[in-house]
PDB file of C-alpha atoms in Angstrom:
ATOM      1  CA  MET A  22       0.000   0.000   0.000  1.00  0.00           C
ATOM      2  CA  LYS A  23       1.500   3.313  -1.082  1.00  0.00           C
ATOM      3  CA  LYS A  24      -0.022   5.092   1.912  1.00  0.00           C
ATOM      4  CA  LEU A  25       1.359   2.764   4.550  1.00  0.00           C
ATOM      5  CA  LEU A  26       4.912   2.583   5.804  1.00  0.00           C
ATOM      6  CA  THR A  27       6.367  -0.202   7.934  1.00  0.00           C
ATOM      7  CA  ALA A  28       8.734   1.136  10.549  1.00  0.00           C
ATOM      8  CA  ALA A  29      12.284  -0.170  10.747  1.00  0.00           C
ATOM      9  CA  ILE A  30      13.317   1.125  14.142  1.00  0.00           C
ATOM     10  CA  SER A  31      13.602  -0.846  17.383  1.00  0.00           C
ATOM     11  CA  ALA A  32      12.600   0.131  20.883  1.00  0.00           C
ATOM     12  CA  LEU A  33      14.051   1.413  24.120  1.00  0.00           C
ATOM     13  CA  MET A  34      12.840   0.548  27.590  1.00  0.00           C
ATOM     14  CA  PHE A  35      13.908   2.583  30.606  1.00  0.00           C
ATOM     15  CA  ALA A  36      16.358   0.481  32.593  1.00  0.00           C
ATOM     16  CA  SER A  37      18.310   0.638  35.816  1.00  0.00           C
ATOM     17  CA  PRO A  38      21.120   3.197  35.653  1.00  0.00           C
ATOM     18  CA  VAL A  39      23.538   0.703  37.203  1.00  0.00           C
ATOM     19  CA  LEU A  40      23.665  -1.190  33.909  1.00  0.00           C
ATOM     20  CA  ALA A  41      26.435   0.032  31.622  1.00  0.00           C
ATOM     21  CA  ASP A  42      25.998   0.305  27.887  1.00  0.00           C
ATOM     22  CA  PRO A  43      27.488  -2.474  25.776  1.00  0.00           C
ATOM     23  CA  GLU A  44      30.290  -1.647  23.384  1.00  0.00           C
ATOM     24  CA  VAL A  45      29.199   0.001  20.150  1.00  0.00           C
ATOM     25  CA  LYS A  46      31.085   0.616  16.910  1.00  0.00           C
ATOM     26  CA  GLY A  47      30.792   4.368  17.297  1.00  0.00           C
ATOM     27  CA  TRP A  48      28.715   7.043  18.986  1.00  0.00           C
ATOM     28  CA  LYS A  49      26.371   9.314  17.015  1.00  0.00           C
ATOM     29  CA  THR A  50      26.006   6.559  14.425  1.00  0.00           C
ATOM     30  CA  MET A  51      23.234   4.251  13.288  1.00  0.00           C
ATOM     31  CA  ASP A  52      24.966   1.574  15.337  1.00  0.00           C
ATOM     32  CA  SER A  53      24.613   3.517  18.584  1.00  0.00           C
ATOM     33  CA  LEU A  54      21.039   4.449  17.665  1.00  0.00           C
ATOM     34  CA  GLY A  55      20.335   0.795  16.985  1.00  0.00           C
ATOM     35  CA  CYS A  56      21.805  -0.139  20.354  1.00  0.00           C
ATOM     36  CA  LEU A  57      19.487   2.360  22.029  1.00  0.00           C
ATOM     37  CA  MET A  58      16.513   1.139  20.042  1.00  0.00           C
ATOM     38  CA  MET A  59      17.247  -2.534  20.710  1.00  0.00           C
ATOM     39  CA  ARG A  60      17.101  -1.930  24.492  1.00  0.00           C
ATOM     40  CA  GLU A  61      20.768  -2.763  24.816  1.00  0.00           C
ATOM     41  CA  CYS A  62      21.913   0.829  25.509  1.00  0.00           C
ATOM     42  CA  THR A  63      19.992   2.455  28.337  1.00  0.00           C
ATOM     43  CA  ASP A  64      22.506   4.724  30.053  1.00  0.00           C
ATOM     44  CA  GLY A  65      21.193   8.266  30.426  1.00  0.00           C
ATOM     45  CA  THR A  66      17.588   7.557  29.427  1.00  0.00           C
ATOM     46  CA  LEU A  67      14.666   9.161  31.247  1.00  0.00           C
ATOM     47  CA  LEU A  68      10.934   8.485  31.059  1.00  0.00           C
ATOM     48  CA  VAL A  69       9.036  11.781  30.796  1.00  0.00           C
ATOM     49  CA  THR A  70       5.492  11.909  32.188  1.00  0.00           C
ATOM     50  CA  ASN A  71       5.112  15.698  32.209  1.00  0.00           C
ATOM     51  CA  MET A  72       7.085  18.877  31.687  1.00  0.00           C
ATOM     52  CA  ASP A  73       8.441  18.859  35.242  1.00  0.00           C
ATOM     53  CA  ALA A  74      11.181  16.441  34.177  1.00  0.00           C
ATOM     54  CA  ILE A  75      12.154  18.593  31.202  1.00  0.00           C
ATOM     55  CA  GLU A  76      12.221  21.788  33.214  1.00  0.00           C
ATOM     56  CA  ALA A  77      14.240  20.164  36.010  1.00  0.00           C
ATOM     57  CA  GLU A  78      16.912  19.172  33.503  1.00  0.00           C
ATOM     58  CA  ASN A  79      16.989  22.579  31.805  1.00  0.00           C
ATOM     59  CA  GLN A  80      16.711  25.106  34.606  1.00  0.00           C
ATOM     60  CA  TYR A  81      17.945  27.982  32.445  1.00  0.00           C
ATOM     61  CA  SER A  82      15.286  27.484  29.789  1.00  0.00           C
ATOM     62  CA  VAL A  83      11.817  29.035  30.028  1.00  0.00           C
ATOM     63  CA  TYR A  84       8.960  26.774  28.924  1.00  0.00           C
ATOM     64  CA  ASP A  85       6.048  29.048  29.835  1.00  0.00           C
ATOM     65  CA  ASP A  86       4.870  29.407  26.231  1.00  0.00           C
ATOM     66  CA  VAL A  87       4.982  25.689  25.423  1.00  0.00           C
ATOM     67  CA  ARG A  88       4.183  24.009  28.736  1.00  0.00           C
ATOM     68  CA  ASP A  89       0.429  23.572  28.347  1.00  0.00           C
ATOM     69  CA  GLU A  90       0.535  22.122  24.847  1.00  0.00           C
ATOM     70  CA  ALA A  91       3.527  19.916  25.664  1.00  0.00           C
ATOM     71  CA  ASN A  92       1.844  18.551  28.803  1.00  0.00           C
ATOM     72  CA  GLY A  93      -1.287  17.915  26.753  1.00  0.00           C
ATOM     73  CA  LEU A  94       0.662  15.985  24.138  1.00  0.00           C
ATOM     74  CA  ILE A  95       2.519  13.901  26.711  1.00  0.00           C
ATOM     75  CA  SER A  96      -0.747  13.148  28.536  1.00  0.00           C
ATOM     76  CA  GLU A  97      -2.587  12.099  25.379  1.00  0.00           C
ATOM     77  CA  LEU A  98       0.366   9.944  24.288  1.00  0.00           C
ATOM     78  CA  GLU A  99       0.336   8.227  27.670  1.00  0.00           C
ATOM     79  CA  LYS A 100      -3.374   7.471  27.264  1.00  0.00           C
ATOM     80  CA  MET A 101      -2.561   5.892  23.901  1.00  0.00           C
ATOM     81  CA  GLY A 102       0.144   3.757  25.487  1.00  0.00           C
ATOM     82  CA  VAL A 103       3.045   5.757  24.027  1.00  0.00           C
ATOM     83  CA  GLY A 104       6.063   6.410  26.237  1.00  0.00           C
ATOM     84  CA  VAL A 105       8.085   9.608  25.909  1.00  0.00           C
ATOM     85  CA  TYR A 106      11.799   9.308  26.686  1.00  0.00           C
ATOM     86  CA  LEU A 107      14.823  11.549  26.757  1.00  0.00           C
ATOM     87  CA  ALA A 108      18.062   9.942  25.622  1.00  0.00           C
ATOM     88  CA  ASP A 109      21.621  11.225  25.455  1.00  0.00           C
ATOM     89  CA  ASP A 110      22.904  12.870  22.307  1.00  0.00           C
ATOM     90  CA  LYS A 111      25.610  10.220  21.944  1.00  0.00           C
ATOM     91  CA  TYR A 112      23.061   7.729  20.630  1.00  0.00           C
ATOM     92  CA  PHE A 113      21.724   9.868  17.783  1.00  0.00           C
ATOM     93  CA  PRO A 114      23.350  10.467  14.402  1.00  0.00           C
ATOM     94  CA  ARG A 115      23.934  14.161  13.821  1.00  0.00           C
ATOM     95  CA  GLY A 116      20.773  16.087  13.067  1.00  0.00           C
ATOM     96  CA  HIS A 117      18.458  13.518  14.669  1.00  0.00           C
ATOM     97  CA  ALA A 118      16.166  15.290  17.159  1.00  0.00           C
ATOM     98  CA  GLY A 119      13.891  12.359  17.901  1.00  0.00           C
ATOM     99  CA  VAL A 120      12.297   9.176  16.660  1.00  0.00           C
ATOM    100  CA  TYR A 121       8.995   7.318  17.129  1.00  0.00           C
ATOM    101  CA  TYR A 122       8.997   3.518  16.990  1.00  0.00           C
ATOM    102  CA  THR A 123       5.734   1.888  15.931  1.00  0.00           C
ATOM    103  CA  VAL A 124       6.278  -1.584  17.377  1.00  0.00           C
ATOM    104  CA  GLN A 125       6.898  -0.616  20.991  1.00  0.00           C
ATOM    105  CA  ASN A 126       5.014   2.674  20.684  1.00  0.00           C
ATOM    106  CA  ASN A 127       7.710   4.836  22.235  1.00  0.00           C
ATOM    107  CA  PHE A 128       9.108   8.240  21.329  1.00  0.00           C
ATOM    108  CA  TYR A 129      12.751   9.057  22.043  1.00  0.00           C
ATOM    109  CA  MET A 130      14.023  12.626  22.056  1.00  0.00           C
ATOM    110  CA  ASN A 131      17.626  13.689  21.735  1.00  0.00           C
ATOM    111  CA  ARG A 132      18.375  15.382  25.039  1.00  0.00           C
ATOM    112  CA  SER A 133      20.493  18.064  23.380  1.00  0.00           C
ATOM    113  CA  TYR A 134      17.389  19.444  21.625  1.00  0.00           C
ATOM    114  CA  ALA A 135      15.247  19.625  24.756  1.00  0.00           C
ATOM    115  CA  ASP A 136      16.781  22.802  26.190  1.00  0.00           C
ATOM    116  CA  ASP A 137      15.260  24.892  23.387  1.00  0.00           C
ATOM    117  CA  PRO A 138      11.528  25.166  24.213  1.00  0.00           C
ATOM    118  CA  VAL A 139      10.460  25.762  20.609  1.00  0.00           C
ATOM    119  CA  GLN A 140      12.583  22.928  19.233  1.00  0.00           C
ATOM    120  CA  PHE A 141      11.349  20.651  21.992  1.00  0.00           C
ATOM    121  CA  LEU A 142       7.694  21.334  21.268  1.00  0.00           C
ATOM    122  CA  GLN A 143       8.093  21.048  17.500  1.00  0.00           C
ATOM    123  CA  THR A 144       9.889  17.719  17.857  1.00  0.00           C
ATOM    124  CA  LEU A 145       7.255  16.467  20.277  1.00  0.00           C
ATOM    125  CA  ARG A 146       4.463  17.463  17.894  1.00  0.00           C
ATOM    126  CA  HIS A 147       6.261  15.873  14.946  1.00  0.00           C
ATOM    127  CA  GLU A 148       6.918  12.506  16.567  1.00  0.00           C
ATOM    128  CA  ALA A 149       3.498  12.454  18.233  1.00  0.00           C
ATOM    129  CA  TRP A 150       2.025  12.886  14.742  1.00  0.00           C
ATOM    130  CA  HIS A 151       3.773   9.677  13.762  1.00  0.00           C
ATOM    131  CA  ALA A 152       2.048   8.012  16.725  1.00  0.00           C
ATOM    132  CA  ALA A 153      -1.236   9.321  15.339  1.00  0.00           C
ATOM    133  CA  GLN A 154      -0.328   7.907  11.913  1.00  0.00           C
ATOM    134  CA  ASP A 155       0.334   4.601  13.674  1.00  0.00           C
ATOM    135  CA  SER A 156      -3.153   4.609  15.151  1.00  0.00           C
ATOM    136  CA  PHE A 157      -4.693   5.567  11.805  1.00  0.00           C
ATOM    137  CA  ALA A 158      -3.382   2.313  10.317  1.00  0.00           C
ATOM    138  CA  GLY A 159      -6.104   0.516  12.268  1.00  0.00           C
ATOM    139  CA  THR A 160      -4.606   0.086  15.710  1.00  0.00           C
ATOM    140  CA  ILE A 161      -1.582   1.409  17.497  1.00  0.00           C
ATOM    141  CA  GLU A 162      -0.668  -2.213  18.188  1.00  0.00           C
ATOM    142  CA  ASN A 163       0.815  -2.678  14.742  1.00  0.00           C
ATOM    143  CA  SER A 164       3.934  -1.842  12.758  1.00  0.00           C
ATOM    144  CA  ASN A 165       2.297   0.365  10.106  1.00  0.00           C
ATOM    145  CA  ILE A 166       1.562   4.059   9.827  1.00  0.00           C
ATOM    146  CA  ALA A 167      -1.026   5.691   7.584  1.00  0.00           C
ATOM    147  CA  ILE A 168      -1.384   9.077   5.966  1.00  0.00           C
ATOM    148  CA  ILE A 169      -3.919  11.178   7.893  1.00  0.00           C
ATOM    149  CA  ARG A 170      -4.312  14.218   5.664  1.00  0.00           C
ATOM    150  CA  SER A 171      -4.511  14.252   1.898  1.00  0.00           C
ATOM    151  CA  GLU A 172      -1.137  14.934   0.310  1.00  0.00           C
ATOM    152  CA  GLU A 173      -2.740  17.804  -1.605  1.00  0.00           C
ATOM    153  CA  ASP A 174      -3.553  19.507   1.712  1.00  0.00           C
ATOM    154  CA  VAL A 175       0.051  19.665   2.912  1.00  0.00           C
ATOM    155  CA  PRO A 176       1.493  23.161   2.350  1.00  0.00           C
ATOM    156  CA  ALA A 177       4.261  23.259  -0.233  1.00  0.00           C
ATOM    157  CA  PRO A 178       7.065  24.366   2.148  1.00  0.00           C
ATOM    158  CA  TYR A 179       6.675  21.203   4.229  1.00  0.00           C
ATOM    159  CA  VAL A 180       6.607  19.025   1.135  1.00  0.00           C
ATOM    160  CA  LEU A 181       9.868  20.646   0.033  1.00  0.00           C
ATOM    161  CA  MET A 182      11.431  20.132   3.464  1.00  0.00           C
ATOM    162  CA  ALA A 183      10.543  16.448   3.331  1.00  0.00           C
ATOM    163  CA  GLU A 184      11.918  16.106  -0.192  1.00  0.00           C
ATOM    164  CA  ILE A 185      15.233  17.583   0.959  1.00  0.00           C
ATOM    165  CA  ALA A 186      15.550  15.567   4.157  1.00  0.00           C
ATOM    166  CA  TYR A 187      14.014  12.153   3.406  1.00  0.00           C
ATOM    167  CA  PRO A 188      14.023   9.453   0.719  1.00  0.00           C
ATOM    168  CA  PRO A 189      10.954   9.368  -1.549  1.00  0.00           C
ATOM    169  CA  SER A 190       9.507   6.351   0.260  1.00  0.00           C
ATOM    170  CA  ALA A 191       9.145   8.354   3.495  1.00  0.00           C
ATOM    171  CA  GLN A 192       8.270  11.788   2.160  1.00  0.00           C
ATOM    172  CA  PRO A 193       4.430  11.709   2.367  1.00  0.00           C
ATOM    173  CA  TRP A 194       4.475  10.726   6.060  1.00  0.00           C
ATOM    174  CA  GLU A 195       7.272  13.123   6.937  1.00  0.00           C
ATOM    175  CA  ALA A 196       5.782  16.064   5.046  1.00  0.00           C
ATOM    176  CA  GLU A 197       2.589  16.022   7.065  1.00  0.00           C
ATOM    177  CA  ALA A 198       4.534  15.381  10.271  1.00  0.00           C
ATOM    178  CA  LYS A 199       6.636  18.471   9.550  1.00  0.00           C
ATOM    179  CA  TRP A 200       3.446  20.419   8.962  1.00  0.00           C
ATOM    180  CA  ALA A 201       2.036  19.171  12.278  1.00  0.00           C
ATOM    181  CA  GLY A 202       5.300  19.943  14.051  1.00  0.00           C
ATOM    182  CA  ALA A 203       5.097  23.590  13.043  1.00  0.00           C
ATOM    183  CA  THR A 204       1.357  24.050  13.664  1.00  0.00           C
ATOM    184  CA  PRO A 205       0.087  24.783  17.190  1.00  0.00           C
ATOM    185  CA  GLY A 206      -2.595  22.372  18.362  1.00  0.00           C
ATOM    186  CA  MET A 207      -2.735  20.292  15.191  1.00  0.00           C
ATOM    187  CA  THR A 208      -1.226  17.144  16.680  1.00  0.00           C
ATOM    188  CA  LEU A 209      -2.935  17.565  20.037  1.00  0.00           C
ATOM    189  CA  GLU A 210      -6.357  17.746  18.395  1.00  0.00           C
ATOM    190  CA  VAL A 211      -5.798  14.489  16.510  1.00  0.00           C
ATOM    191  CA  LEU A 212      -4.440  12.682  19.572  1.00  0.00           C
ATOM    192  CA  ARG A 213      -7.487  13.721  21.571  1.00  0.00           C
ATOM    193  CA  THR A 214      -9.738  12.427  18.804  1.00  0.00           C
ATOM    194  CA  ILE A 215      -7.913   9.099  18.853  1.00  0.00           C
ATOM    195  CA  ASN A 216      -8.434   8.728  22.594  1.00  0.00           C
ATOM    196  CA  GLU A 217     -12.022   9.999  22.544  1.00  0.00           C
ATOM    197  CA  THR A 218     -12.921   7.418  19.875  1.00  0.00           C
ATOM    198  CA  ASP A 219     -11.164   4.526  21.638  1.00  0.00           C
ATOM    199  CA  GLY A 220      -8.526   4.344  18.930  1.00  0.00           C
ATOM    200  CA  LYS A 221     -10.911   4.676  15.973  1.00  0.00           C
ATOM    201  CA  PRO A 222     -10.260   8.230  14.751  1.00  0.00           C
ATOM    202  CA  TRP A 223     -11.566   7.457  11.246  1.00  0.00           C
ATOM    203  CA  THR A 224     -15.086   7.523  12.728  1.00  0.00           C
ATOM    204  CA  VAL A 225     -14.631  11.288  13.145  1.00  0.00           C
ATOM    205  CA  ILE A 226     -11.838  12.201  10.731  1.00  0.00           C
ATOM    206  CA  GLU A 227     -12.464  11.097   7.144  1.00  0.00           C
ATOM    207  CA  PRO A 228      -9.529   8.922   6.057  1.00  0.00           C
ATOM    208  CA  THR A 229      -7.773   9.400   2.751  1.00  0.00           C
ATOM    209  CA  PRO A 230      -8.940   7.021  -0.018  1.00  0.00           C
ATOM    210  CA  MET A 231      -5.904   4.743   0.290  1.00  0.00           C
ATOM    211  CA  THR A 232      -6.096   4.678   4.082  1.00  0.00           C
ATOM    212  CA  ARG A 233      -9.805   3.854   3.834  1.00  0.00           C
ATOM    213  CA  GLU A 234      -8.979   1.033   1.431  1.00  0.00           C
ATOM    214  CA  TRP A 235      -6.456  -0.346   3.934  1.00  0.00           C
ATOM    215  CA  LEU A 236      -8.855  -0.056   6.873  1.00  0.00           C
ATOM    216  CA  GLU A 237     -11.611  -1.808   4.946  1.00  0.00           C
ATOM    217  CA  MET A 238      -9.277  -4.544   3.703  1.00  0.00           C
ATOM    218  CA  LYS A 239      -8.090  -5.218   7.279  1.00  0.00           C
ATOM    219  CA  GLY A 240     -11.613  -5.154   8.706  1.00  0.00           C
ATOM    220  CA  PHE A 241     -11.309  -1.945  10.718  1.00  0.00           C
ATOM    221  CA  MET A 242     -14.076  -0.263   8.734  1.00  0.00           C
TER     222      MET A 242
END
């Protein structure tokens, strides 16, 4: 299905800080990211349940303008069964602010991006949109994500950003996630709809034709 993308990223579970990371081939590489995602590297990870944890770590940053929306996103993700984690910069290849993994339903943010309130919120919105795409594929308990908004609706600047940053196979999903990341309330509204409909957002939000075809084929509609 052109409108569905199977994730290829593994998960992290918060672990005891007494456990040291195994040896990796290099930090800030796909190998170190893979170690983090495979639950083998856990040093310096932190489960975030609200903005208190973020603000405690970044006492010189002011989150007044983003706190309410960020807390709302984290709360709605928790209701969906999605964990939000901070992880050390050493695990992420350069330029990677965060990642959402569809199988374990967790979002991992690069700690070095969290001290900028605007960057933090935009990354949270972006990755939370991927969680919404996960749910739109029928159930969050899967390994697929579905387009939520018609590709024609995505503003051109975000399409261009996705074309520059991602391979063609990922661009439709990333373009709308970039749009959501830059738009106040857009992701939060969809997450609330997902939770209010018990994980069946297509009963309120009309799915795209290809997503509808998938949902009908899999018996969700």
